[in-house]
Coordinates of C-alpha atoms in Angstrom, one line a residue:
X50 CA 111.0 129.1 12.8
X51 CA 114.3 131.2 11.5
X52 CA 115.7 133.6 14.4
X53 CA 115.0 136.8 12.5
X54 CA 110.9 136.1 12.5
X55 CA 111.5 134.8 16.9
X56 CA 113.8 138.6 16.5
X57 CA 110.5 140.5 15.4
X58 CA 107.8 138.6 17.9
X59 CA 110.5 139.0 20.0
X60 CA 110.7 142.4 19.6
X61 CA 106.4 142.8 19.2
X62 CA 105.7 141.6 22.6
X63 CA 107.6 143.5 24.1
X64 CA 105.9 146.0 23.1
X65 CA 102.4 145.2 23.5
X66 CA 103.6 144.3 27.1
X67 CA 104.1 147.9 27.6
X68 CA 100.8 148.8 26.6
X69 CA 98.8 145.5 28.3
X70 CA 100.3 146.0 32.0
X71 CA 98.6 144.6 34.0
X72 CA 97.5 141.1 32.2
X73 CA 99.6 138.0 30.4
X74 CA 99.6 138.9 27.5
X75 CA 100.2 136.6 24.1
X76 CA 101.5 137.4 20.9
X77 CA 101.1 134.2 17.8
X78 CA 103.1 134.0 14.2
X79 CA 100.3 133.3 13.2
X80 CA 101.8 131.3 9.7
X81 CA 104.1 129.5 12.0
X82 CA 101.6 128.1 14.6
X83 CA 104.2 130.1 16.7
X84 CA 103.6 131.3 19.8
X85 CA 105.3 133.7 23.4
X86 CA 103.2 134.4 26.0
X87 CA 104.4 136.0 29.3
X88 CA 106.6 134.6 32.4
X89 CA 103.6 135.5 34.7
X90 CA 100.8 133.9 32.2
X91 CA 103.0 130.4 32.7
X92 CA 104.0 130.4 36.1
X93 CA 100.2 131.0 37.2
X94 CA 98.4 128.2 34.7
X95 CA 101.1 125.7 34.9
X96 CA 102.1 126.3 30.7
X97 CA 104.9 124.8 28.9
X98 CA 106.5 127.1 28.5
X99 CA 107.0 130.6 27.3
X100 CA 107.5 129.5 23.6
X101 CA 105.0 127.7 22.8
X102 CA 104.0 125.5 19.3
X103 CA 99.9 125.0 18.3
X104 CA 99.7 127.5 22.1
X105 CA 96.1 127.6 21.2
X106 CA 95.6 124.1 21.4
X107 CA 97.9 124.7 25.2
X108 CA 95.6 126.6 26.4
X109 CA 91.5 124.6 25.3
X110 CA 93.7 122.4 28.0
X111 CA 93.5 124.2 30.3
X112 CA 89.6 126.3 30.0
X113 CA 86.7 124.6 31.6
X114 CA 85.3 121.9 29.6
X115 CA 81.9 124.1 29.7
X116 CA 84.2 127.2 27.9
X117 CA 86.1 125.4 25.2
X118 CA 83.8 125.0 22.6
X119 CA 82.5 128.2 22.5
X120 CA 86.5 129.3 22.7
X121 CA 87.7 126.3 20.4
X122 CA 84.8 128.0 17.3
X123 CA 86.7 132.4 18.1
X124 CA 90.2 130.2 17.5
X125 CA 89.0 128.0 14.4
X126 CA 87.4 131.9 12.9
X127 CA 90.7 133.1 14.0
X128 CA 92.5 131.4 11.5
X129 CA 90.6 130.5 8.8
X130 CA 90.7 134.7 8.6
X131 CA 86.0 134.6 9.3
X132 CA 87.2 137.1 12.5
X133 CA 89.5 139.3 13.4
X134 CA 89.8 139.0 16.9
X135 CA 88.2 138.7 19.8
X136 CA 86.4 139.3 23.2
X137 CA 85.4 136.8 25.5
X138 CA 85.4 135.1 29.0
X139 CA 86.0 132.1 29.7
X140 CA 87.2 129.6 33.5
X141 CA 90.8 128.7 33.2
X142 CA 92.5 126.3 35.5
X143 CA 95.3 127.8 37.6
X144 CA 99.0 125.3 38.9
X145 CA 96.6 124.9 41.7
X146 CA 93.9 122.8 39.9
X147 CA 92.0 125.8 40.7
X148 CA 89.7 128.3 38.0
X149 CA 90.0 131.8 37.5
X150 CA 87.9 133.9 35.9
X151 CA 88.9 134.9 32.2
X152 CA 89.1 138.2 30.4
X153 CA 90.4 137.6 26.6
X154 CA 90.7 140.3 23.9
X155 CA 92.1 139.3 20.7
X156 CA 93.1 140.9 17.3
X157 CA 94.8 140.0 14.5
X158 CA 97.3 141.9 12.8
X159 CA 97.8 141.3 8.6
X160 CA 100.6 142.5 6.2
X161 CA 99.7 144.8 2.8
X162 CA 98.4 141.5 1.7
X163 CA 96.0 142.0 3.8
X164 CA 97.4 138.8 4.6
X165 CA 97.5 137.7 8.8
X166 CA 100.6 137.3 10.2
X167 CA 100.0 138.0 14.2
X168 CA 97.4 137.5 16.6
X169 CA 97.9 139.3 19.7
X170 CA 95.9 139.9 22.8
X171 CA 95.7 140.3 26.0
X172 CA 94.3 137.8 29.2
X173 CA 93.1 139.6 32.6
X174 CA 93.1 137.2 35.3
X175 CA 90.2 138.5 38.0
X176 CA 90.5 135.0 40.5
X177 CA 90.9 137.7 43.2
X178 CA 87.8 137.1 46.1
X179 CA 86.0 140.6 45.6
X180 CA 86.5 140.7 42.2
X181 CA 84.6 137.8 41.8
X182 CA 80.6 137.3 42.7
X183 CA 80.5 133.8 44.2
X184 CA 76.8 132.6 43.2
X185 CA 77.6 132.5 39.1
X186 CA 81.6 133.1 38.7
X187 CA 81.6 136.4 37.0
X188 CA 83.4 139.5 36.8
X189 CA 81.6 140.9 39.6
X190 CA 80.8 144.6 40.2
X191 CA 83.8 145.6 42.2
X192 CA 85.3 144.4 38.7
X193 CA 82.8 145.7 36.5
X194 CA 84.3 149.4 37.7
X195 CA 88.3 147.9 37.3
X196 CA 87.5 147.3 33.7
X197 CA 85.5 150.6 32.9
X198 CA 88.0 152.2 34.4
X199 CA 90.9 150.4 32.5
X200 CA 89.1 151.2 29.1
X201 CA 88.7 154.8 29.7
X202 CA 92.2 155.2 30.6
X203 CA 92.9 152.8 27.2
X204 CA 90.3 155.5 26.1
X205 CA 88.8 152.4 24.1
X206 CA 85.8 152.6 22.0
X207 CA 82.7 151.1 23.3
X208 CA 79.3 149.6 24.1
X209 CA 78.2 149.1 28.0
X210 CA 74.4 147.7 29.3
X211 CA 73.4 147.2 32.6
X212 CA 70.0 144.5 31.6
X213 CA 68.2 143.2 35.1
X214 CA 65.0 140.6 35.9
X215 CA 61.8 141.7 36.7
X216 CA 60.6 140.7 39.6
X217 CA 62.9 138.2 41.1
X218 CA 61.2 138.0 44.8
X219 CA 58.5 135.7 42.4
X220 CA 60.8 133.0 41.6
X221 CA 62.3 132.4 45.3
X222 CA 58.6 133.1 47.1
X223 CA 57.5 130.7 44.9
X224 CA 60.3 127.8 44.4
X225 CA 63.1 128.3 47.0
X226 CA 66.6 130.7 47.4
X227 CA 68.4 127.3 45.9
X228 CA 66.3 128.1 43.1
X229 CA 66.6 131.8 42.8
X230 CA 70.5 130.9 42.4
X231 CA 69.9 128.6 40.0
X232 CA 68.0 131.1 38.2
X233 CA 70.5 133.7 38.4
X234 CA 73.4 131.0 37.4
X235 CA 72.2 129.7 34.4
X236 CA 71.1 133.5 33.4
X237 CA 74.6 134.3 34.0
X238 CA 75.6 131.6 31.7
X239 CA 73.0 132.2 29.0
X240 CA 74.6 136.3 29.0
X241 CA 78.2 134.9 27.9
X242 CA 76.7 133.5 25.5
X243 CA 74.9 135.5 23.7
X244 CA 77.3 137.7 24.0
X245 CA 80.2 134.9 23.0
X246 CA 83.4 137.0 21.2
X247 CA 81.9 140.3 21.4
X248 CA 81.8 141.2 24.9
X249 CA 82.4 140.7 28.9
X250 CA 80.2 140.1 31.6
X251 CA 79.4 141.4 34.8
X252 CA 77.1 140.4 38.6
X253 CA 75.9 143.6 39.3
X254 CA 74.3 144.1 42.0
X255 CA 70.7 142.2 43.4
X256 CA 69.5 140.9 40.0
X257 CA 71.3 143.0 37.6
X258 CA 74.0 142.3 34.9
X259 CA 75.9 143.7 33.0
X260 CA 77.8 144.1 29.8
X261 CA 81.3 145.9 28.3
X262 CA 81.2 144.9 24.6
X263 CA 84.4 146.8 22.1
X264 CA 83.4 145.6 19.0
X265 CA 79.5 145.3 19.3
X266 CA 77.3 148.4 17.2
X267 CA 74.2 149.7 18.9
X268 CA 72.4 148.8 16.3
X269 CA 74.1 144.9 17.3
X270 CA 73.8 145.7 20.3
X271 CA 69.8 145.9 20.2
X272 CA 69.3 143.2 18.0
X273 CA 71.0 141.3 21.0
X274 CA 69.2 142.0 23.2
X275 CA 65.9 141.3 21.4
X276 CA 66.9 137.6 21.2
X277 CA 67.9 137.5 25.3
X278 CA 64.0 139.0 25.8
X279 CA 62.4 137.0 23.2
X280 CA 64.3 134.1 24.8
X281 CA 64.2 134.9 28.6
X282 CA 60.1 135.3 27.7
X283 CA 59.4 131.5 26.9
X284 CA 62.0 129.6 26.1
X285 CA 64.1 129.4 29.4
X286 CA 63.9 125.9 31.8
X287 CA 65.2 125.4 35.1
X288 CA 65.0 122.3 37.0
X289 CA 62.2 121.0 34.2
X290 CA 60.4 124.5 35.2
X291 CA 59.4 127.0 32.4
X292 CA 60.5 130.1 33.2
X293 CA 59.0 132.9 32.5
X294 CA 61.0 136.8 33.0
X295 CA 60.8 140.4 31.8
X296 CA 64.0 141.8 31.9
X297 CA 64.8 145.7 31.1
X298 CA 68.4 147.1 30.5
X299 CA 69.7 149.9 29.5
X300 CA 72.3 150.7 27.7
X301 CA 74.8 153.9 27.1
X302 CA 77.5 154.3 24.1
X303 CA 81.2 155.3 25.3
X304 CA 83.1 157.3 23.3
X305 CA 84.3 160.4 24.7
X306 CA 87.3 160.1 27.9
X307 CA 87.3 164.2 28.7
X308 CA 84.4 162.8 31.2
X309 CA 84.7 160.2 34.5
X310 CA 83.2 156.8 34.5
X311 CA 81.0 157.5 37.5
X312 CA 79.1 160.0 34.8
X313 CA 78.5 156.8 32.1
X314 CA 78.0 154.7 35.0
X315 CA 74.9 157.3 36.7
X316 CA 74.0 157.3 33.5
X317 CA 73.5 154.1 32.4
X318 CA 71.8 153.6 36.0
X319 CA 69.4 156.5 34.3
X320 CA 68.6 154.7 31.3
X321 CA 67.9 150.6 33.1
X322 CA 66.2 152.8 35.6
X323 CA 64.5 154.3 32.3
X324 CA 63.4 151.1 30.7
X325 CA 62.6 149.3 34.0
X326 CA 59.9 152.0 35.5
X327 CA 58.9 153.9 32.4
X328 CA 58.9 151.8 29.2
X329 CA 58.1 147.8 29.6
X330 CA 61.4 146.3 29.4
X331 CA 62.7 148.3 26.5
X332 CA 65.7 148.5 26.1
X333 CA 66.6 152.0 26.7
X334 CA 69.3 153.9 25.3
X335 CA 71.4 156.6 27.5
X336 CA 71.5 158.9 24.3
X337 CA 67.5 158.4 22.4
X338 CA 66.4 160.7 25.4
X339 CA 68.0 164.1 25.0
X340 CA 67.7 166.7 21.5
X341 CA 71.0 168.1 22.1
X342 CA 74.1 166.4 21.2
X343 CA 75.0 163.5 23.6
X344 CA 78.8 164.2 23.5
X345 CA 78.1 167.8 25.6
X346 CA 75.4 166.7 27.8
X347 CA 78.0 164.4 29.2
X348 CA 80.0 166.8 29.0
X349 CA 77.6 168.8 31.4
X350 CA 77.1 166.1 33.1
X351 CA 80.4 165.4 34.5
X352 CA 80.8 169.1 35.7
X353 CA 78.0 168.8 37.1
X354 CA 78.8 166.0 39.1
X355 CA 82.2 167.1 39.7
X356 CA 80.3 170.5 40.7
X357 CA 78.2 168.5 44.2
X358 CA 82.3 166.7 44.9
X359 CA 84.0 170.0 45.0
X360 CA 81.3 171.7 47.6
X361 CA 77.5 172.4 45.8
X362 CA 80.7 174.7 44.4
X363 CA 78.5 177.1 41.3
X364 CA 75.2 175.1 42.8
X365 CA 72.5 177.8 43.6
X366 CA 68.0 178.5 44.9
X367 CA 66.0 180.0 43.2
X368 CA 63.2 180.9 44.5
X369 CA 59.4 181.3 43.1
X370 CA 56.4 182.5 46.0
X371 CA 53.0 181.1 46.6
X372 CA 50.1 183.7 47.4
X373 CA 47.3 182.6 48.7
X374 CA 43.8 183.1 46.8
X375 CA 42.0 184.8 48.2
X376 CA 44.0 188.5 49.6
X377 CA 46.5 187.9 47.1
X378 CA 49.8 188.1 49.8
X379 CA 52.7 186.2 50.0
X380 CA 52.3 183.6 51.6
X381 CA 54.7 181.3 51.1
X382 CA 58.0 180.8 49.0
X383 CA 59.7 177.3 46.9
X384 CA 62.9 177.0 46.4
X385 CA 64.6 175.2 42.6
X386 CA 67.7 174.4 42.8
X387 CA 69.9 175.6 39.3
X388 CA 73.7 175.2 38.0
X389 CA 75.9 178.0 37.5
X390 CA 79.1 176.9 34.2
X391 CA 80.9 179.5 33.3
X392 CA 80.7 176.7 29.7
X393 CA 77.4 176.1 29.8
X394 CA 75.5 179.1 31.5
X395 CA 72.4 178.1 34.0
X396 CA 71.1 174.4 34.1
X397 CA 67.4 173.6 34.5
X398 CA 67.2 170.5 37.2
X399 CA 65.2 168.9 34.7
X400 CA 68.2 169.1 32.3
X401 CA 70.4 167.0 34.6
X402 CA 68.9 165.3 38.5
X403 CA 67.0 162.8 36.6
X404 CA 70.2 161.6 35.8
X405 CA 72.3 162.5 38.7
X406 CA 69.4 161.2 41.4
X407 CA 71.3 157.4 40.2
X408 CA 74.5 158.6 41.3
X409 CA 75.7 157.7 45.2
X410 CA 76.7 162.3 45.3
X411 CA 73.3 162.5 44.8
X412 CA 72.5 162.8 49.3
X413 CA 75.2 165.5 49.1
X414 CA 73.2 167.7 46.8
X415 CA 70.0 166.6 48.9
X416 CA 70.7 167.8 52.2
X417 CA 72.9 170.6 50.1
X418 CA 69.4 172.5 49.5
X419 CA 68.0 171.4 52.8
X420 CA 71.0 173.5 54.4
X421 CA 71.4 176.8 52.0
X422 CA 67.1 176.4 51.5
X423 CA 66.6 176.5 55.5
X424 CA 69.7 179.4 56.1
X425 CA 68.5 181.8 53.2
X426 CA 64.6 180.8 54.4
X427 CA 65.3 182.0 57.6
X428 CA 66.1 185.5 56.5
X429 CA 62.2 185.6 54.5
X430 CA 60.9 184.8 58.0
X431 CA 62.5 188.1 59.2
X432 CA 59.6 189.8 57.3
X433 CA 57.1 187.3 57.0
X434 CA 57.3 185.1 59.9
X435 CA 54.0 183.0 59.4
X436 CA 56.3 182.3 55.7
X437 CA 56.3 178.5 55.1
X438 CA 59.0 177.3 52.0
X439 CA 58.8 174.2 49.9
X440 CA 61.3 172.0 48.9
X441 CA 61.2 169.8 47.1
X442 CA 62.2 166.0 47.5
X443 CA 63.4 162.9 45.5
X444 CA 62.1 160.1 45.6
X445 CA 65.9 158.5 46.2
X446 CA 66.7 160.4 49.1
X447 CA 63.3 159.3 50.9
X448 CA 64.6 155.4 50.2
X449 CA 67.8 156.3 52.3
X450 CA 67.9 155.0 55.6
X451 CA 69.9 158.0 56.8
X452 CA 67.9 161.1 55.7
X453 CA 65.2 161.0 58.6
X454 CA 68.0 161.5 60.6
X455 CA 70.5 163.7 58.1
X456 CA 66.5 167.0 58.1
X457 CA 66.9 166.8 62.1
X458 CA 70.7 166.8 62.5
X459 CA 69.6 170.5 59.5
X460 CA 66.8 171.7 61.1
X461 CA 68.8 171.4 64.7
X462 CA 71.6 173.0 63.0
X463 CA 70.2 176.0 61.1
X464 CA 67.4 176.4 63.4
X465 CA 64.8 176.4 61.7
X466 CA 61.1 176.1 62.4
X467 CA 59.9 172.9 61.5
X468 CA 56.4 174.2 61.0
X469 CA 57.4 177.2 58.4
X470 CA 58.8 173.4 56.2
X471 CA 57.3 172.1 53.7
X472 CA 58.6 169.4 52.4
X473 CA 56.9 168.5 48.6
X474 CA 56.5 164.8 46.5
X475 CA 56.0 163.6 43.2
X476 CA 54.3 160.8 41.9
X477 CA 58.2 159.2 41.1
X478 CA 57.6 158.3 45.0
X479 CA 54.8 155.4 44.1
X480 CA 59.2 154.0 43.6
X481 CA 59.0 154.2 47.1
X482 CA 58.2 150.9 49.6
X483 CA 54.4 152.6 50.5
X484 CA 55.4 151.5 54.0
X485 CA 58.3 153.1 54.6
X486 CA 56.1 156.5 52.5
X487 CA 53.7 155.9 55.1
X488 CA 57.1 155.8 58.6
X489 CA 58.5 158.8 56.9
X490 CA 56.0 161.6 56.0
X491 CA 54.0 160.3 59.9
X492 CA 57.7 161.5 61.5
X493 CA 57.3 164.9 60.1
X494 CA 54.2 166.0 60.3
X495 CA 54.4 164.5 64.2
X496 CA 57.1 167.7 64.2
X497 CA 54.7 170.2 62.2
X498 CA 56.5 169.7 58.8
X499 CA 53.8 170.2 56.7
X500 CA 53.7 168.3 52.8
X501 CA 52.8 168.9 49.5
X502 CA 51.6 166.4 46.8
X503 CA 53.2 168.4 43.5
X504 CA 52.2 167.8 40.5
X505 CA 49.0 166.2 40.8
X506 CA 47.0 164.8 38.5
X507 CA 50.6 163.8 35.2
X508 CA 51.1 160.4 36.7
X509 CA 49.1 157.3 36.8
X510 CA 49.8 156.9 40.9
X511 CA 49.8 160.7 42.4
X512 CA 45.4 159.0 44.1
X513 CA 47.0 156.1 45.1
X514 CA 49.8 158.3 47.3
X515 CA 46.9 160.8 48.2
X516 CA 44.6 158.0 49.7
X517 CA 47.8 156.3 51.5
X518 CA 49.8 159.1 52.7
X519 CA 48.1 162.8 54.5
X520 CA 49.0 165.9 53.1
X521 CA 48.8 168.7 53.8
X522 CA 48.2 170.5 49.8
X523 CA 47.8 169.3 47.0
X524 CA 49.5 171.1 44.2
X525 CA 47.6 170.5 40.3
X526 CA 49.9 171.1 37.5
X527 CA 49.4 174.3 35.0
X528 CA 49.1 172.0 31.9
X529 CA 45.4 171.8 34.0
X530 CA 44.6 175.1 34.5
X531 CA 46.9 177.2 31.7
X532 CA 43.7 176.8 28.8
X533 CA 41.2 177.3 31.7
X534 CA 39.7 180.6 30.3
X535 CA 37.8 179.2 27.3
X536 CA 37.9 175.0 28.3
X537 CA 34.7 174.1 30.4
X538 CA 37.2 170.0 30.7
X539 CA 40.1 172.6 32.9
X540 CA 37.2 174.2 34.8
X541 CA 35.6 171.1 35.9
X542 CA 38.8 169.3 35.7
X543 CA 39.9 171.7 38.7
X544 CA 37.2 171.5 40.3
X545 CA 37.4 168.2 40.9
X546 CA 40.4 168.3 41.6
X547 CA 39.9 170.7 44.2
X548 CA 36.9 168.5 45.2
X549 CA 38.7 165.6 45.7
X550 CA 41.4 167.7 47.9
X551 CA 38.4 169.5 50.7
X552 CA 37.2 165.5 51.4
X553 CA 41.1 164.3 52.1
X554 CA 41.6 167.8 54.0
X555 CA 44.0 169.0 52.1
X556 CA 44.4 172.7 50.5
X557 CA 45.0 173.5 46.8
X558 CA 47.7 174.8 44.7
X559 CA 47.8 176.2 41.0
X560 CA 50.8 176.4 39.5
X561 CA 51.2 178.0 36.5
X562 CA 48.6 181.1 37.1
X563 CA 49.9 184.2 34.4
X564 CA 46.3 185.6 33.7
X565 CA 44.8 188.1 35.6
X566 CA 41.7 186.2 33.7
X567 CA 43.1 182.1 35.5
X568 CA 43.1 183.9 38.7
X569 CA 39.4 185.4 38.9
X570 CA 38.2 181.5 36.9
X571 CA 40.5 180.0 39.5
X572 CA 39.1 182.5 43.1
X573 CA 35.7 180.2 42.4
X574 CA 36.4 177.7 43.5
X575 CA 38.1 175.4 46.5
X576 CA 41.3 177.0 45.9
X577 CA 43.4 177.9 48.9
X578 CA 47.0 179.7 47.1
X579 CA 48.5 180.1 43.2
X580 CA 52.1 179.9 42.1
X581 CA 53.6 181.6 38.5
X582 CA 54.5 184.0 36.6
X583 CA 52.0 186.2 36.7
X584 CA 52.9 187.1 40.3
X585 CA 57.0 185.8 39.7
X586 CA 59.2 184.3 37.8
X587 CA 62.0 182.1 40.0
X588 CA 65.0 184.9 41.4
X589 CA 67.6 184.5 43.2
X590 CA 67.6 184.7 47.2
X591 CA 69.7 188.2 46.8
X592 CA 66.0 189.3 44.1
X593 CA 63.6 188.1 46.2
X594 CA 64.6 189.6 49.3
X595 CA 65.0 192.9 47.3
X596 CA 61.4 192.8 46.0
X597 CA 59.4 190.8 49.3
X598 CA 61.7 191.4 52.2
X599 CA 63.1 195.5 52.1
X600 CA 61.1 198.4 52.9
X601 CA 60.3 200.4 50.1

């Protein structure tokens, strides 16, 4: 290789080294098959020199035998002009004989005539123990977040997938713990094969895995997932045992770097659990869940998340009155969360709570809601000492082992009387272990706190929850009463639900009451309270005090 070509190689290598700080850099003159590699890579892996001819073959000898075939094929495709680069994971042997998980990304640089000149790239060594999963040998959860942060730092577009196995505990119960580890290892290797040269695979918590790809588009990612789903449902073998697995997955397309990596991860988990809980394992793309511009939605969620971190700045509670069905007097109020910013205005909870529930910061917001509702509720009690404040609980809060203790601490610090407090749970609490839910409800009711089952009848598990736990109130969703003035079906439904609630010794509250005609009909049934726009929309704390607590 002549000195001028070597000089150009060195200049480009220095430029790539600056960009790829923290990784091993390599740069190959493809016409001469002459390369320069980072000295740190030479020292760590025991390579012959920083300058090497036929470096691809030399490096292949350091790659684990089980990973060489994919690597060899990728290099052949690159030098033959079939592929413009690669993005893959493999295990590479260090000087001391140990293997490290490496992520390698490379790209072909062509001249003005389209002829390949250089193959340049970076190798990231994930050899640190904390960044490698001991069971599968993949990059761990910590490594995933490191690479996701790097993705944001470099503003490198890509697609992130979270994929998991459903019913994994049954395999452990049937075949034993060692079999379960073998299944995870085989599943990990299968994912690496499916995403060979197109993405990096990570072992997340439990039985979940992640993929970060910078080369696949959304349609291609969907096709790979469909292939994986079909494969594991019938062609997956462990120790001669045919294993039929069910999987689920969520995807987020990352092309907006004005948000944080944590926001992306919350959206990713939301899409994943949507696949698992509502779509029978179908791949759920986060942006598919919304009609607005996805970029604005992500930015909105990012701002909301930052607001939680900033002492819940921008959040406030509105209150909707609950009225006695017979007397028409104020009986209680439901606290409803809102968020407001100068850019997005007032945002209702359905626009952000389902995603925020998957965020590690959600308990902070949940505690803020509890404390604020109790502090403001004490003002209402000065005028209405028997009034009950209803606060919605998320299933995520119920799963938090510190939740009950936090609630009792807030009650003690605010001095709010437990007998004036009602927690509303929804059908989504089916995600909580039923025995845990029963224990929590039992503890709260032991302190005099009331329990309401919200949106009764809107999900397939509400009757099961009603049978398993003791509730004080069943709240009927507005969907069952909106046509009651002229629908016999709605009347029969209300009669049935109110009768069912009575058999469980629970009161009935009807939501969505909007007209006097509805009220006149509903009074004919076993209904204890009404809630709806006929009385008031949800209004701010100040407006509620002015309307209901100020002497006129």
